[in-house]
Amino acid sequence: MSKDTDVILPGATLGVLGGGQLGRMFVHAAQAMGYFTAVLDQDATSPAGLVSHHHIRTGYEDPQGLAELARLCAAVTTEFENVPAGALNQLATSLPVSPAGSAVAIAQDRAAEKAHFVKCGVPCAPYAVIATPEQLAAVNDALLPGILKTARMGYDGKGQVRVKTRAELAAAWEQLGRVACVLEKMLPLAHECSVIVARGRNGDIVNLPVQRNLHREGILAVTEVYAGNLPAAQAEQALAAAKSVADGLDYVGVLCVEFFVLQDGKLVVNEIAPRPHNSGHYSQNACDVSQFELQVRCMTGLPLTQPRQHSPSIMLNLLGDLWFRQGGDTPATPAWDKVLQLPGCHLHLYGKADAKRGRKMGHLNITAATPEVVRATALKAAEILGIAPF
Ligand code: ATP
Ligand code: MG
């Protein structure tokens, strides 16, 4: 077994738990650097499985699947925060695993995550944990109106109910199946931002520039990254908070920290993702090191150098809705040829066969020499594709 201090050089095989689009882009980055790849995911048509050298088609907790992954790989990472932490811990008995199961376990659970923010001294939304009828009864009225979120397994706004009154809160908890939840106070948001940091085994930490994010219906729609996208003081504060969250976890790997910027300018942390993040996709075309290359460097012990953004950039998420613009149930391929006539448009599609409304099918990275041009181009691309202006 390689020791955690060994550098794993190209030619070795790197493994990833999860076969979604993040795994696919990790595989692309690893292969570009000369690594072989192995994906563990049940789905025979998973986006990452389709492009990997090896695809182990078992569940995350299947002992044979995990043993095969450990046999093939020199190191393993994850692309999905809901991989059971136990699977990561088991793999860690025979090879380097980053991020560690303990860090992923915190990111999997909104209650543990919020407790970690408090421990790091990073402000988050006022909240209460609701796992029992007693905790429900004891909720402070000051948390209403609020959002009740399942503590585990939420994504893209799923597992969340907005509540105004105690009666609505009680009904929402029933609706969510009385599972452990977190009630968060509804905050007056001015906008949202996120930061991606990468932390090595030796504690070195580098970052991508702070991203400004627009969500629609709980799903990320647009990320804008260029000088002036946020006031400098907010960006510095977000970066400092992200670094302290990563240091506090003794984190190894790529970590995304999402923030709310309130109408009074205050910054509060929303949540963390223990992996590359949708809001970091622009780095593929706008930075000299992408978030996926950072993931490869972290897990192999290669040096981390500070990425440099060379172009102002906007990312547009391509949801399945764009395939249904004509109405009806028959999907139609969007006019990629028209979009790609615009300068600086980089199309990324995830190889998903069925377009469904709300499903992330791909993204479009737009780069230009100036923020003005990147915005003008992105708005044209959005118009061609049927994405609402921003
Ligand atoms: P993702 O998969 O994007 O991480 P998620 O399902 O984990 O999403 P959250 O990030 O908790 O969901 O919330 C989704 C969106 O809902 C946020 O980006 C924000 O726009 C809005 N939202 C969540 N919590 C609050 C809050 N306390 N106050 C105001 N708006 C909120
Ligand atoms: Mg979120």
GROMACS .gro file of C-alpha atoms and ligand atoms in nm:
model
  422
    1MET     CA    1   0.000   0.000   0.000
    2SER     CA    2   0.123   0.348  -0.080
    3LYS     CA    3   0.174   0.562   0.227
    4ASP     CA    4  -0.012   0.887   0.263
    5THR     CA    5   0.320   1.065   0.217
    6ASP     CA    6   0.399   0.903  -0.119
    7VAL     CA    7   0.328   1.097  -0.436
    8ILE     CA    8   0.117   0.893  -0.677
    9LEU     CA    9   0.247   0.965  -1.025
   10PRO     CA   10   0.070   0.939  -1.364
   11GLY     CA   11   0.042   0.580  -1.482
   12ALA     CA   12  -0.135   0.482  -1.161
   13THR     CA   13  -0.510   0.420  -1.145
   14LEU     CA   14  -0.731   0.665  -0.955
   15GLY     CA   15  -1.074   0.569  -0.829
   16VAL     CA   16  -1.390   0.769  -0.776
   17LEU     CA   17  -1.703   0.674  -0.586
   18GLY     CA   18  -2.002   0.791  -0.788
   19GLY     CA   19  -2.058   0.804  -1.161
   20GLY     CA   20  -2.232   1.140  -1.210
   21GLN     CA   21  -2.113   1.438  -1.411
   22LEU     CA   22  -1.865   1.545  -1.144
   23GLY     CA   23  -1.707   1.201  -1.163
   24ARG     CA   24  -1.701   1.223  -1.542
   25MET     CA   25  -1.514   1.554  -1.536
   26PHE     CA   26  -1.275   1.418  -1.272
   27VAL     CA   27  -1.208   1.120  -1.501
   28HIS     CA   28  -1.142   1.353  -1.794
   29ALA     CA   29  -0.893   1.557  -1.589
   30ALA     CA   30  -0.716   1.249  -1.449
   31GLN     CA   31  -0.689   1.087  -1.791
   32ALA     CA   32  -0.553   1.408  -1.945
   33MET     CA   33  -0.270   1.389  -1.691
   34GLY     CA   34  -0.193   1.027  -1.778
   35TYR     CA   35  -0.374   0.842  -1.501
   36PHE     CA   36  -0.599   0.543  -1.547
   37THR     CA   37  -0.940   0.566  -1.382
   38ALA     CA   38  -1.194   0.346  -1.208
   39VAL     CA   39  -1.553   0.448  -1.131
   40LEU     CA   40  -1.776   0.270  -0.883
   41ASP     CA   41  -2.143   0.322  -0.967
   42GLN     CA   42  -2.433   0.083  -1.010
   43ASP     CA   43  -2.570   0.252  -1.317
   44ALA     CA   44  -2.444   0.094  -1.642
   45THR     CA   45  -2.493   0.427  -1.825
   46SER     CA   46  -2.356   0.662  -1.559
   47PRO     CA   47  -2.184   0.971  -1.710
   48ALA     CA   48  -1.847   0.884  -1.550
   49GLY     CA   49  -1.872   0.509  -1.604
   50LEU     CA   50  -1.914   0.571  -1.978
   51VAL     CA   51  -1.573   0.738  -2.007
   52SER     CA   52  -1.364   0.554  -1.746
   53HIS     CA   53  -1.108   0.279  -1.808
   54HIS     CA   54  -1.276   0.068  -1.541
   55HIS     CA   55  -1.636   0.074  -1.428
   56ILE     CA   56  -1.735  -0.132  -1.125
   57ARG     CA   57  -2.113  -0.166  -1.129
   58THR     CA   58  -2.204  -0.221  -0.767
   59GLY     CA   59  -2.358  -0.023  -0.484
   60TYR     CA   60  -2.133   0.188  -0.261
   61GLU     CA   61  -2.144  -0.063   0.023
   62ASP     CA   62  -2.095  -0.379  -0.178
   63PRO     CA   63  -1.792  -0.556  -0.021
   64GLN     CA   64  -1.682  -0.707  -0.354
   65GLY     CA   65  -1.715  -0.379  -0.539
   66LEU     CA   66  -1.511  -0.195  -0.275
   67ALA     CA   67  -1.248  -0.472  -0.273
   68GLU     CA   68  -1.218  -0.450  -0.652
   69LEU     CA   69  -1.181  -0.072  -0.635
   70ALA     CA   70  -0.909  -0.105  -0.370
   71ARG     CA   71  -0.730  -0.367  -0.579
   72LEU     CA   72  -0.728  -0.152  -0.894
   73CYS     CA   73  -0.652   0.188  -0.746
   74ALA     CA   74  -0.363   0.374  -0.588
   75ALA     CA   75  -0.599   0.632  -0.431
   76VAL     CA   76  -0.972   0.700  -0.416
   77THR     CA   77  -1.190   1.011  -0.404
   78THR     CA   78  -1.562   1.081  -0.417
   79GLU     CA   79  -1.784   1.288  -0.640
   80PHE     CA   80  -2.099   1.254  -0.433
   81GLU     CA   81  -2.138   1.357  -0.068
   82ASN     CA   82  -2.397   1.093   0.008
   83VAL     CA   83  -2.156   0.804  -0.037
   84PRO     CA   84  -2.178   0.622   0.297
   85ALA     CA   85  -1.888   0.741   0.512
   86GLY     CA   86  -1.840   0.376   0.614
   87ALA     CA   87  -1.743   0.287   0.257
   88LEU     CA   88  -1.475   0.559   0.256
   89ASN     CA   89  -1.350   0.446   0.597
   90GLN     CA   90  -1.328   0.085   0.480
   91LEU     CA   91  -1.130   0.182   0.168
   92ALA     CA   92  -0.902   0.395   0.386
   93THR     CA   93  -0.777   0.081   0.562
   94SER     CA   94  -0.596  -0.017   0.241
   95LEU     CA   95  -0.530   0.300   0.036
   96PRO     CA   96  -0.531   0.681   0.061
   97VAL     CA   97  -0.885   0.820   0.050
   98SER     CA   98  -0.956   1.189   0.020
   99PRO     CA   99  -1.158   1.358   0.145
  100ALA     CA  100  -1.173   1.144   0.460
  101GLY     CA  101  -1.493   0.968   0.563
  102SER     CA  102  -1.507   1.185   0.875
  103ALA     CA  103  -1.520   1.507   0.669
  104VAL     CA  104  -1.775   1.364   0.427
  105ALA     CA  105  -1.989   1.251   0.723
  106ILE     CA  106  -2.011   1.613   0.841
  107ALA     CA  107  -2.105   1.742   0.495
  108GLN     CA  108  -2.374   1.473   0.469
  109ASP     CA  109  -2.562   1.597   0.769
  110ARG     CA  110  -2.690   1.955   0.787
  111ALA     CA  111  -2.699   1.941   1.168
  112ALA     CA  112  -2.335   1.827   1.196
  113GLU     CA  113  -2.237   2.076   0.926
  114LYS     CA  114  -2.392   2.367   1.112
  115ALA     CA  115  -2.230   2.257   1.438
  116HIS     CA  116  -1.896   2.261   1.252
  117PHE     CA  117  -1.958   2.618   1.131
  118VAL     CA  118  -2.030   2.727   1.487
  119LYS     CA  119  -1.711   2.553   1.604
  120CYS     CA  120  -1.508   2.737   1.336
  121GLY     CA  121  -1.664   3.072   1.429
  122VAL     CA  122  -1.816   3.114   1.082
  123PRO     CA  123  -2.167   3.268   1.097
  124CYS     CA  124  -2.458   3.063   0.953
  125ALA     CA  125  -2.837   3.113   0.944
  126PRO     CA  126  -3.009   3.084   1.283
  127TYR     CA  127  -3.138   2.725   1.303
  128ALA     CA  128  -3.278   2.448   1.518
  129VAL     CA  129  -3.247   2.072   1.483
  130ILE     CA  130  -3.586   1.896   1.469
  131ALA     CA  131  -3.558   1.522   1.513
  132THR     CA  132  -3.824   1.463   1.782
  133PRO     CA  133  -4.176   1.596   1.862
  134GLU     CA  134  -4.024   1.766   2.169
  135GLN     CA  135  -3.773   1.955   1.955
  136LEU     CA  136  -4.057   2.051   1.721
  137ALA     CA  137  -4.260   2.187   2.012
  138ALA     CA  138  -3.961   2.378   2.150
  139VAL     CA  139  -3.885   2.569   1.828
  140ASN     CA  140  -3.842   2.940   1.881
  141ASP     CA  141  -4.091   3.157   1.687
  142ALA     CA  142  -3.799   3.378   1.582
  143LEU     CA  143  -3.703   3.105   1.330
  144LEU     CA  144  -4.026   3.164   1.134
  145PRO     CA  145  -4.076   3.212   0.850
  146GLY     CA  146  -3.817   2.949   0.775
  147ILE     CA  147  -3.714   2.657   0.559
  148LEU     CA  148  -3.737   2.305   0.693
  149LYS     CA  149  -3.463   2.093   0.534
  150THR     CA  150  -3.401   1.723   0.580
  151ALA     CA  151  -3.068   1.683   0.759
  152ARG     CA  152  -2.958   1.421   0.508
  153MET     CA  153  -2.984   1.349   0.135
  154GLY     CA  154  -3.103   1.690   0.007
  155TYR     CA  155  -2.981   1.837  -0.321
  156ASP     CA  156  -3.097   2.094  -0.575
  157GLY     CA  157  -3.358   2.220  -0.325
  158LYS     CA  158  -3.510   1.872  -0.278
  159GLY     CA  159  -3.615   1.773   0.076
  160GLN     CA  160  -3.702   2.134   0.163
  161VAL     CA  161  -4.029   2.297   0.261
  162ARG     CA  162  -4.083   2.668   0.321
  163VAL     CA  163  -4.298   2.734   0.629
  164LYS     CA  164  -4.455   3.051   0.769
  165THR     CA  165  -4.636   2.932   1.080
  166ARG     CA  166  -4.598   2.667   1.351
  167ALA     CA  167  -4.890   2.476   1.196
  168GLU     CA  168  -4.716   2.473   0.858
  169LEU     CA  169  -4.395   2.365   1.027
  170ALA     CA  170  -4.567   2.069   1.195
  171ALA     CA  171  -4.733   1.970   0.866
  172ALA     CA  172  -4.401   2.000   0.679
  173TRP     CA  173  -4.223   1.775   0.930
  174GLU     CA  174  -4.500   1.515   0.879
  175GLN     CA  175  -4.468   1.555   0.502
  176LEU     CA  176  -4.092   1.492   0.522
  177GLY     CA  177  -4.162   1.171   0.713
  178ARG     CA  178  -4.061   1.297   1.061
  179VAL     CA  179  -3.695   1.239   0.973
  180ALA     CA  180  -3.419   1.447   1.133
  181CYS     CA  181  -3.442   1.799   0.993
  182VAL     CA  182  -3.297   2.144   1.035
  183LEU     CA  183  -3.523   2.447   1.046
  184GLU     CA  184  -3.343   2.754   0.915
  185LYS     CA  185  -3.467   3.107   0.944
  186MET     CA  186  -3.557   3.250   0.601
  187LEU     CA  187  -3.300   3.521   0.539
  188PRO     CA  188  -3.333   3.826   0.311
  189LEU     CA  189  -3.077   3.737   0.044
  190ALA     CA  190  -2.911   3.998  -0.175
  191HIS     CA  191  -2.724   3.729  -0.364
  192GLU     CA  192  -2.528   3.407  -0.322
  193CYS     CA  193  -2.164   3.320  -0.366
  194SER     CA  194  -1.930   3.027  -0.321
  195VAL     CA  195  -1.560   2.955  -0.290
  196ILE     CA  196  -1.367   2.647  -0.391
  197VAL     CA  197  -1.056   2.564  -0.194
  198ALA     CA  198  -0.819   2.272  -0.237
  199ARG     CA  199  -0.622   2.153   0.062
  200GLY     CA  200  -0.330   1.913   0.037
  201ARG     CA  201  -0.212   1.644   0.277
  202ASN     CA  202   0.045   1.886   0.416
  203GLY     CA  203  -0.216   2.153   0.487
  204ASP     CA  204  -0.126   2.371   0.187
  205ILE     CA  205  -0.435   2.546   0.065
  206VAL     CA  206  -0.515   2.717  -0.266
  207ASN     CA  207  -0.839   2.861  -0.397
  208LEU     CA  208  -1.037   2.955  -0.705
  209PRO     CA  209  -1.173   3.310  -0.718
  210VAL     CA  210  -1.504   3.375  -0.540
  211GLN     CA  211  -1.804   3.284  -0.756
  212ARG     CA  212  -2.131   3.475  -0.769
  213ASN     CA  213  -2.424   3.236  -0.810
  214LEU     CA  214  -2.783   3.274  -0.920
  215HIS     CA  215  -3.024   2.997  -0.820
  216ARG     CA  216  -3.363   2.943  -0.978
  217GLU     CA  217  -3.617   2.717  -0.807
  218GLY     CA  218  -3.347   2.590  -0.572
  219ILE     CA  219  -3.113   2.489  -0.859
  220LEU     CA  220  -2.796   2.671  -0.961
  221ALA     CA  221  -2.864   2.851  -1.290
  222VAL     CA  222  -2.577   3.097  -1.351
  223THR     CA  223  -2.227   3.149  -1.206
  224GLU     CA  224  -2.041   3.473  -1.280
  225VAL     CA  225  -1.671   3.509  -1.206
  226TYR     CA  226  -1.478   3.822  -1.293
  227ALA     CA  227  -1.326   4.122  -1.116
  228GLY     CA  228  -1.603   4.321  -0.950
  229ASN     CA  229  -1.861   4.040  -0.937
  230LEU     CA  230  -1.873   4.096  -0.560
  231PRO     CA  231  -1.746   4.373  -0.333
  232ALA     CA  232  -1.381   4.295  -0.250
  233ALA     CA  233  -1.444   4.287   0.124
  234GLN     CA  234  -1.718   4.023   0.083
  235ALA     CA  235  -1.494   3.810  -0.137
  236GLU     CA  236  -1.209   3.828   0.116
  237GLN     CA  237  -1.442   3.737   0.400
  238ALA     CA  238  -1.581   3.440   0.206
  239LEU     CA  239  -1.234   3.313   0.128
  240ALA     CA  240  -1.117   3.344   0.488
  241ALA     CA  241  -1.428   3.161   0.611
  242ALA     CA  242  -1.382   2.882   0.353
  243LYS     CA  243  -1.022   2.833   0.458
  244SER     CA  244  -1.112   2.810   0.825
  245VAL     CA  245  -1.388   2.557   0.749
  246ALA     CA  246  -1.135   2.343   0.555
  247ASP     CA  247  -0.862   2.376   0.818
  248GLY     CA  248  -1.114   2.291   1.093
  249LEU     CA  249  -1.190   1.961   0.916
  250ASP     CA  250  -0.821   1.890   0.853
  251TYR     CA  251  -0.957   1.849   0.502
  252VAL     CA  252  -0.772   1.690   0.210
  253GLY     CA  253  -0.928   1.751  -0.130
  254VAL     CA  254  -1.148   2.000  -0.309
  255LEU     CA  255  -1.411   2.167  -0.092
  256CYS     CA  256  -1.683   2.410  -0.196
  257VAL     CA  257  -1.829   2.646   0.062
  258GLU     CA  258  -2.157   2.819  -0.031
  259PHE     CA  259  -2.261   3.150   0.121
  260PHE     CA  260  -2.558   3.383   0.137
  261VAL     CA  261  -2.493   3.756   0.112
  262LEU     CA  262  -2.771   3.930   0.303
  263GLN     CA  263  -2.936   4.256   0.206
  264ASP     CA  264  -2.742   4.436   0.482
  265GLY     CA  265  -2.415   4.305   0.327
  266LYS     CA  266  -2.348   4.039   0.594
  267LEU     CA  267  -2.212   3.707   0.480
  268VAL     CA  268  -2.341   3.379   0.624
  269VAL     CA  269  -2.232   3.031   0.527
  270ASN     CA  270  -2.501   2.805   0.377
  271GLU     CA  271  -2.342   2.466   0.328
  272ILE     CA  272  -2.035   2.276   0.212
  273ALA     CA  273  -1.978   2.019  -0.059
  274PRO     CA  274  -1.683   1.780  -0.006
  275ARG     CA  275  -1.597   1.767  -0.377
  276PRO     CA  276  -1.582   1.985  -0.687
  277HIS     CA  277  -1.901   2.186  -0.728
  278ASN     CA  278  -2.129   2.302  -1.007
  279SER     CA  279  -2.031   2.662  -0.928
  280GLY     CA  280  -1.666   2.577  -1.006
  281HIS     CA  281  -1.720   2.445  -1.358
  282TYR     CA  282  -1.610   2.775  -1.518
  283SER     CA  283  -1.256   2.690  -1.399
  284GLN     CA  284  -1.233   2.431  -1.680
  285ASN     CA  285  -1.205   2.709  -1.939
  286ALA     CA  286  -1.130   3.026  -1.742
  287CYS     CA  287  -0.849   2.915  -1.507
  288ASP     CA  288  -0.507   2.764  -1.566
  289VAL     CA  289  -0.589   2.484  -1.320
  290SER     CA  290  -0.947   2.351  -1.305
  291GLN     CA  291  -1.124   2.228  -0.993
  292PHE     CA  292  -1.099   1.873  -1.130
  293GLU     CA  293  -0.723   1.895  -1.178
  294LEU     CA  294  -0.706   2.025  -0.820
  295GLN     CA  295  -0.894   1.712  -0.710
  296VAL     CA  296  -0.637   1.494  -0.890
  297ARG     CA  297  -0.347   1.686  -0.737
  298CYS     CA  298  -0.491   1.662  -0.385
  299MET     CA  299  -0.556   1.289  -0.392
  300THR     CA  300  -0.217   1.203  -0.544
  301GLY     CA  301  -0.010   1.433  -0.324
  302LEU     CA  302   0.105   1.638  -0.625
  303PRO     CA  303   0.193   2.001  -0.549
  304LEU     CA  304  -0.088   2.254  -0.526
  305THR     CA  305  -0.015   2.577  -0.706
  306GLN     CA  306  -0.244   2.876  -0.680
  307PRO     CA  307  -0.477   2.870  -0.984
  308ARG     CA  308  -0.490   3.185  -1.195
  309GLN     CA  309  -0.808   3.294  -1.369
  310HIS     CA  310  -0.706   3.413  -1.714
  311SER     CA  311  -1.050   3.509  -1.850
  312PRO     CA  312  -1.364   3.664  -1.712
  313SER     CA  313  -1.626   3.389  -1.722
  314ILE     CA  314  -1.992   3.301  -1.692
  315MET     CA  315  -2.132   2.951  -1.664
  316LEU     CA  316  -2.487   2.868  -1.769
  317ASN     CA  317  -2.634   2.541  -1.645
  318LEU     CA  318  -2.806   2.343  -1.917
  319LEU     CA  319  -3.110   2.181  -1.756
  320GLY     CA  320  -3.330   1.926  -1.930
  321ASP     CA  321  -3.599   2.195  -1.964
  322LEU     CA  322  -3.405   2.337  -2.260
  323TRP     CA  323  -3.484   2.020  -2.456
  324PHE     CA  324  -3.859   2.087  -2.420
  325ARG     CA  325  -3.891   2.443  -2.547
  326GLN     CA  326  -4.145   2.352  -2.813
  327GLY     CA  327  -4.376   2.215  -2.543
  328GLY     CA  328  -4.504   1.860  -2.548
  329ASP     CA  329  -4.320   1.551  -2.436
  330THR     CA  330  -4.077   1.497  -2.722
  331PRO     CA  331  -3.730   1.630  -2.648
  332ALA     CA  332  -3.554   1.837  -2.916
  333THR     CA  333  -3.179   1.899  -2.915
  334PRO     CA  334  -3.100   2.266  -2.840
  335ALA     CA  335  -2.935   2.473  -3.115
  336TRP     CA  336  -2.574   2.408  -3.012
  337ASP     CA  337  -2.450   2.512  -3.357
  338LYS     CA  338  -2.600   2.859  -3.312
  339VAL     CA  339  -2.456   2.898  -2.962
  340LEU     CA  340  -2.112   2.786  -3.072
  341GLN     CA  341  -2.103   3.061  -3.332
  342LEU     CA  342  -2.056   3.303  -3.043
  343PRO     CA  343  -1.690   3.354  -2.952
  344GLY     CA  344  -1.566   3.199  -2.628
  345CYS     CA  345  -1.846   2.944  -2.575
  346HIS     CA  346  -1.735   2.606  -2.441
  347LEU     CA  347  -1.998   2.331  -2.442
  348HIS     CA  348  -1.987   2.055  -2.180
  349LEU     CA  349  -2.248   1.779  -2.200
  350TYR     CA  350  -2.262   1.491  -1.957
  351GLY     CA  351  -2.368   1.208  -2.189
  352LYS     CA  352  -2.709   1.160  -2.023
  353ALA     CA  353  -2.947   0.986  -2.260
  354ASP     CA  354  -3.279   1.122  -2.130
  355ALA     CA  355  -3.345   1.490  -2.095
  356LYS     CA  356  -3.581   1.557  -1.804
  357ARG     CA  357  -3.704   1.886  -1.665
  358GLY     CA  358  -3.477   2.002  -1.382
  359ARG     CA  359  -3.206   1.746  -1.468
  360LYS     CA  360  -2.854   1.880  -1.513
  361MET     CA  361  -2.760   1.777  -1.868
  362GLY     CA  362  -2.452   1.995  -1.914
  363HIS     CA  363  -2.318   2.347  -1.884
  364LEU     CA  364  -2.191   2.620  -2.110
  365ASN     CA  365  -1.876   2.807  -2.005
  366ILE     CA  366  -1.835   3.146  -2.166
  367THR     CA  367  -1.504   3.329  -2.160
  368ALA     CA  368  -1.408   3.671  -2.294
  369ALA     CA  369  -1.147   3.941  -2.252
  370THR     CA  370  -1.367   4.167  -2.039
  371PRO     CA  371  -1.662   4.132  -1.800
  372GLU     CA  372  -1.877   4.344  -2.033
  373VAL     CA  373  -1.815   4.117  -2.331
  374VAL     CA  374  -1.860   3.798  -2.131
  375ARG     CA  375  -2.197   3.923  -2.004
  376ALA     CA  376  -2.312   4.029  -2.350
  377THR     CA  377  -2.212   3.692  -2.497
  378ALA     CA  378  -2.371   3.496  -2.212
  379LEU     CA  379  -2.698   3.687  -2.252
  380LYS     CA  380  -2.700   3.610  -2.626
  381ALA     CA  381  -2.632   3.241  -2.557
  382ALA     CA  382  -2.909   3.237  -2.297
  383GLU     CA  383  -3.152   3.390  -2.544
  384ILE     CA  384  -3.068   3.132  -2.812
  385LEU     CA  385  -3.115   2.848  -2.564
  386GLY     CA  386  -3.428   2.982  -2.393
  387ILE     CA  387  -3.266   3.058  -2.056
  388ALA     CA  388  -3.424   3.361  -1.885
  389PRO     CA  389  -3.199   3.670  -1.876
  390PHE     CA  390  -3.010   3.747  -1.554
  391ATP     P1  391  -2.766   2.235  -0.371
  391ATP     O1  392  -2.787   2.102  -0.429
  391ATP     O2  393  -2.762   2.346  -0.472
  391ATP     O3  394  -2.653   2.245  -0.277
  391ATP     P2  395  -2.957   2.213  -0.156
  391ATP     O4  396  -3.069   2.123  -0.187
  391ATP     O5  397  -2.849   2.166  -0.069
  391ATP     O6  398  -2.899   2.272  -0.290
  391ATP     P3  399  -2.970   2.466  -0.016
  391ATP     O7  400  -2.838   2.511  -0.064
  391ATP     O8  401  -2.988   2.443   0.129
  391ATP     O9  402  -3.024   2.339  -0.094
  391ATP    O10  403  -3.083   2.568  -0.064
  391ATP     C1  404  -3.111   2.589  -0.202
  391ATP     C2  405  -3.139   2.736  -0.226
  391ATP    O11  406  -3.254   2.780  -0.150
  391ATP     C3  407  -3.026   2.827  -0.180
  391ATP    O12  408  -2.924   2.834  -0.274
  391ATP     C4  409  -3.103   2.958  -0.158
  391ATP    O13  410  -3.130   3.021  -0.283
  391ATP     C5  411  -3.235   2.912  -0.100
  391ATP     N1  412  -3.226   2.908   0.050
  391ATP     C6  413  -3.184   2.804   0.124
  391ATP     N2  414  -3.182   2.834   0.256
  391ATP     C7  415  -3.223   2.961   0.268
  391ATP     C8  416  -3.243   3.051   0.379
  391ATP     N3  417  -3.219   3.013   0.504
  391ATP     N4  418  -3.288   3.177   0.352
  391ATP     C9  419  -3.314   3.215   0.224
  391ATP     N5  420  -3.297   3.136   0.114
  391ATP    C10  421  -3.252   3.011   0.134
  392MG      MG  422  -2.692   2.445  -0.195
   0.00000   0.00000   0.00000
